[in-house]
XYZ file of C-alpha atoms in Angstrom:
267
model
C -15.309 -21.066 2.173
C -14.384 -18.285 -0.253
C -14.903 -14.724 0.940
C -16.746 -12.408 -1.448
C -18.664 -9.384 -0.193
C -19.212 -5.814 -1.360
C -20.817 -3.067 0.716
C -21.750 0.465 -0.330
C -22.224 2.943 2.492
C -22.687 0.222 5.065
C -25.152 -1.969 3.140
C -24.794 -4.896 0.706
C -24.226 -3.433 -2.762
C -26.585 -4.264 -5.621
C -25.743 -4.451 -9.312
C -27.521 -1.124 -9.760
C -25.316 0.397 -7.034
C -22.137 -0.856 -8.647
C -22.891 -0.137 -12.308
C -21.987 3.595 -12.131
C -18.729 2.711 -10.359
C -17.625 -0.048 -12.743
C -15.150 2.116 -14.667
C -14.919 5.110 -12.351
C -11.358 6.365 -11.993
C -11.640 9.282 -9.566
C -11.402 7.593 -6.189
C -8.906 6.600 -3.550
C -8.614 3.591 -1.277
C -6.735 1.712 1.365
C -6.075 -2.034 1.468
C -5.594 -4.203 4.524
C -5.389 -7.771 5.702
C -7.919 -8.612 8.414
C -7.205 -11.498 10.762
C -9.621 -12.527 13.512
C -11.653 -9.419 12.537
C -8.758 -7.117 13.455
C -6.151 -5.171 11.468
C -2.772 -3.705 12.299
C -2.360 0.034 11.774
C -6.084 0.808 11.667
C -5.385 4.393 12.752
C -3.034 4.808 9.787
C -5.592 3.416 7.328
C -8.256 5.812 8.614
C -5.876 8.767 8.479
C -4.891 7.847 4.911
C -8.558 7.911 3.863
C -9.187 11.196 5.639
C -6.192 12.953 4.113
C -6.786 11.629 0.591
C -10.438 12.726 0.699
C -9.328 16.223 1.631
C -6.949 16.284 -1.341
C -9.352 14.837 -3.933
C -12.718 16.103 -2.686
C -11.965 19.013 -0.360
C -13.724 17.276 2.526
C -13.821 13.947 4.338
C -16.263 11.642 6.064
C -16.028 11.264 9.813
C -13.657 8.602 11.028
C -16.454 7.097 13.118
C -18.632 6.600 10.024
C -15.875 4.980 7.976
C -14.974 2.772 10.910
C -18.640 1.743 11.287
C -18.792 0.783 7.605
C -15.631 -1.286 7.987
C -16.969 -2.994 11.100
C -20.256 -3.915 9.414
C -18.448 -5.435 6.426
C -15.897 -7.336 8.502
C -18.562 -8.699 10.856
C -20.541 -10.022 7.898
C -17.596 -11.242 5.844
C -15.857 -13.482 8.340
C -12.775 -13.360 10.573
C -10.042 -13.419 7.902
C -10.132 -11.449 4.649
C -8.444 -9.042 2.303
C -10.268 -5.718 2.595
C -10.193 -2.746 0.236
C -11.998 0.429 1.291
C -12.656 2.954 -1.503
C -13.940 6.514 -1.254
C -15.492 8.191 -4.279
C -17.807 11.129 -4.904
C -20.903 12.235 -6.751
C -20.504 13.816 -9.272
C -17.787 11.475 -10.447
C -15.023 11.292 -13.015
C -14.793 13.986 -15.727
C -17.437 16.089 -13.983
C -17.038 19.516 -12.410
C -17.162 19.115 -8.651
C -19.942 20.462 -6.476
C -19.169 22.726 -3.569
C -20.368 19.927 -1.284
C -20.039 16.588 -3.137
C -21.590 13.459 -1.672
C -18.949 10.900 -0.688
C -19.545 7.163 -0.992
C -17.643 4.329 0.704
C -17.306 1.040 -1.152
C -15.826 -1.865 0.804
C -14.795 -5.108 -0.862
C -13.868 -8.281 1.029
C -12.132 -11.200 -0.659
C -10.042 -14.154 0.472
C -6.912 -13.461 2.546
C -3.867 -12.856 0.378
C -0.830 -15.107 0.487
C 2.290 -13.109 -0.444
C 5.143 -14.407 -2.608
C 7.880 -16.158 -0.686
C 10.788 -14.459 -2.455
C 13.509 -13.569 -2.908
C 12.345 -11.392 -5.792
C 14.246 -9.895 -8.699
C 13.032 -6.457 -9.806
C 13.380 -4.655 -13.100
C 14.249 -0.945 -12.777
C 12.055 1.306 -14.917
C 11.768 5.056 -15.337
C 8.388 6.105 -13.952
C 6.882 8.649 -11.565
C 3.373 8.099 -10.240
C 1.042 11.093 -10.437
C -0.153 12.285 -7.014
C 2.251 9.779 -5.544
C 1.221 10.455 -1.953
C -2.364 9.304 -2.664
C -3.379 5.659 -3.065
C -5.715 6.308 -5.983
C -7.361 4.027 -8.538
C -6.894 3.705 -12.273
C -3.099 3.370 -12.366
C -2.731 1.331 -15.529
C 1.035 1.909 -15.576
C 1.591 -0.279 -12.525
C 0.083 -3.353 -14.158
C 1.781 -2.553 -17.454
C 5.235 -2.306 -15.848
C 4.626 -5.490 -13.838
C 3.789 -7.413 -17.013
C 6.707 -5.921 -18.908
C 9.032 -6.920 -16.071
C 7.724 -10.477 -16.079
C 8.249 -10.670 -19.841
C 11.868 -9.603 -19.263
C 12.431 -12.380 -16.710
C 11.913 -10.363 -13.510
C 9.300 -10.818 -10.794
C 8.152 -7.192 -10.681
C 9.358 -3.636 -11.294
C 10.742 -0.820 -9.189
C 10.461 2.836 -10.202
C 13.304 5.270 -10.801
C 12.328 8.947 -10.920
C 13.580 11.615 -13.321
C 16.555 12.419 -11.094
C 17.675 8.780 -10.842
C 16.306 8.106 -7.355
C 14.668 4.767 -6.593
C 11.253 5.382 -5.056
C 8.800 2.481 -4.862
C 7.687 -0.614 -6.746
C 4.411 -1.289 -8.549
C 2.330 -2.137 -5.461
C 5.121 -2.124 -2.897
C 7.252 0.131 -0.774
C 10.898 -0.800 -0.472
C 13.577 -0.262 2.104
C 17.263 -1.045 2.468
C 19.626 -2.288 5.175
C 23.372 -1.746 5.433
C 23.754 -4.045 8.447
C 23.186 -1.276 10.995
C 20.601 1.169 9.679
C 17.249 0.859 7.923
C 17.318 3.206 4.926
C 14.061 4.538 3.470
C 14.166 6.020 -0.042
C 13.940 9.795 -0.294
C 11.583 10.389 -3.244
C 8.024 11.304 -4.173
C 6.214 8.101 -3.177
C 3.234 6.647 -1.376
C 3.906 6.260 2.367
C 2.401 2.807 2.774
C 0.612 1.808 5.954
C 2.937 -1.162 6.487
C 5.879 1.180 5.935
C 4.501 3.518 8.617
C 3.874 0.645 11.028
C 7.459 -0.525 10.617
C 8.830 2.979 11.045
C 7.196 3.421 14.426
C 7.837 -0.115 15.651
C 11.505 -0.018 14.633
C 11.779 3.223 16.600
C 10.333 1.431 19.651
C 12.965 -1.298 19.179
C 15.733 1.303 19.004
C 16.736 0.372 15.445
C 18.505 3.181 13.584
C 16.605 4.592 10.587
C 17.304 7.252 7.996
C 15.735 8.592 4.814
C 18.025 9.448 1.927
C 18.435 9.238 -1.826
C 19.066 5.738 -3.148
C 20.380 5.459 -6.691
C 21.577 2.560 -8.782
C 25.181 3.463 -7.995
C 24.410 2.817 -4.307
C 23.341 -0.771 -4.959
C 26.077 -3.150 -3.891
C 26.336 -6.633 -2.448
C 26.699 -4.993 0.980
C 23.183 -3.547 0.829
C 20.058 -5.639 1.431
C 16.597 -4.707 0.176
C 13.060 -5.860 0.935
C 9.568 -5.124 -0.372
C 6.475 -4.558 1.773
C 2.781 -3.859 1.402
C -0.457 -4.860 3.123
C 0.274 -8.495 2.270
C 3.546 -8.711 4.188
C 6.063 -6.582 6.102
C 9.030 -7.951 4.181
C 9.990 -10.011 1.149
C 13.693 -10.177 0.360
C 14.934 -8.761 -2.958
C 17.866 -10.509 -4.620
C 18.423 -8.188 -7.607
C 17.514 -4.681 -8.692
C 18.077 -4.618 -12.430
C 21.537 -6.064 -13.014
C 22.705 -5.328 -9.459
C 22.947 -8.226 -7.027
C 22.139 -7.327 -3.438
C 23.038 -8.772 -0.053
C 21.008 -11.633 1.368
C 17.935 -9.960 2.894
C 16.830 -12.878 5.086
C 18.029 -11.410 8.390
C 16.644 -7.991 7.495
C 13.271 -9.515 6.607
C 13.162 -11.333 9.949
C 13.794 -8.043 11.780
C 10.914 -6.342 9.957
C 8.557 -9.254 10.583
C 9.416 -9.013 14.280
C 8.748 -5.265 14.309
C 5.435 -5.752 12.492
C 4.256 -8.375 14.988
C 4.744 -5.804 17.734
C 1.974 -3.647 16.235
C -1.241 -4.533 18.110
C -4.226 -5.542 15.928
C -7.327 -3.382 16.341
C -10.941 -4.163 15.512
C -12.795 -1.529 13.476
């Protein structure tokens, strides 16, 4: 049975509730895969929402309230689902903010997502996301660059900032492997929840990690690369632009192992 459910502030949303939000672009969110009514990295999702609300709205809802809203939606929607939790405010987009704006939580449940199998070939494009550390809505550039990449024969696109550093892909984080060390890009990017889960679980496994600049000149057949997001902890990347990379199968297996070590938590 297909999953389709939308809650606003803990209750089923009506058309009248959703109409003002249909084209609203001043909001942030987190996305997760729920299995057996539990999610990995729940603490990281809740912290992401708290921090982003402070940045965008100057305040945040209590973690207990957001968690209650998530629990109500997940309990109603079924054991397995893709969940997106948005936070927005009244007044909304293009309005001067109040000193104490009202915050709303919109939760959308849909069918569980099946990630691509890979390996994937990525176009390299010059782009820097605004407020990169916030997972905010209304980023038309990500879809545009994805579609442009597909038209050019690639599977997706990865971003290169103004200094030539590779940062992130359209809806993905990326990381590299030189056979001994996991290398995270040093750039202005969104620290994804899956990325943070892997960072702490790799540390528990004793796997070496470092963060440093990665540029096109660093891309060789001795370096493996994978993509990750809420759909999956690792999909191998075969090419970045015209650069062929090392086989990322072993690296992807390591990251899947690390991710499985993260205990699922119910909201």
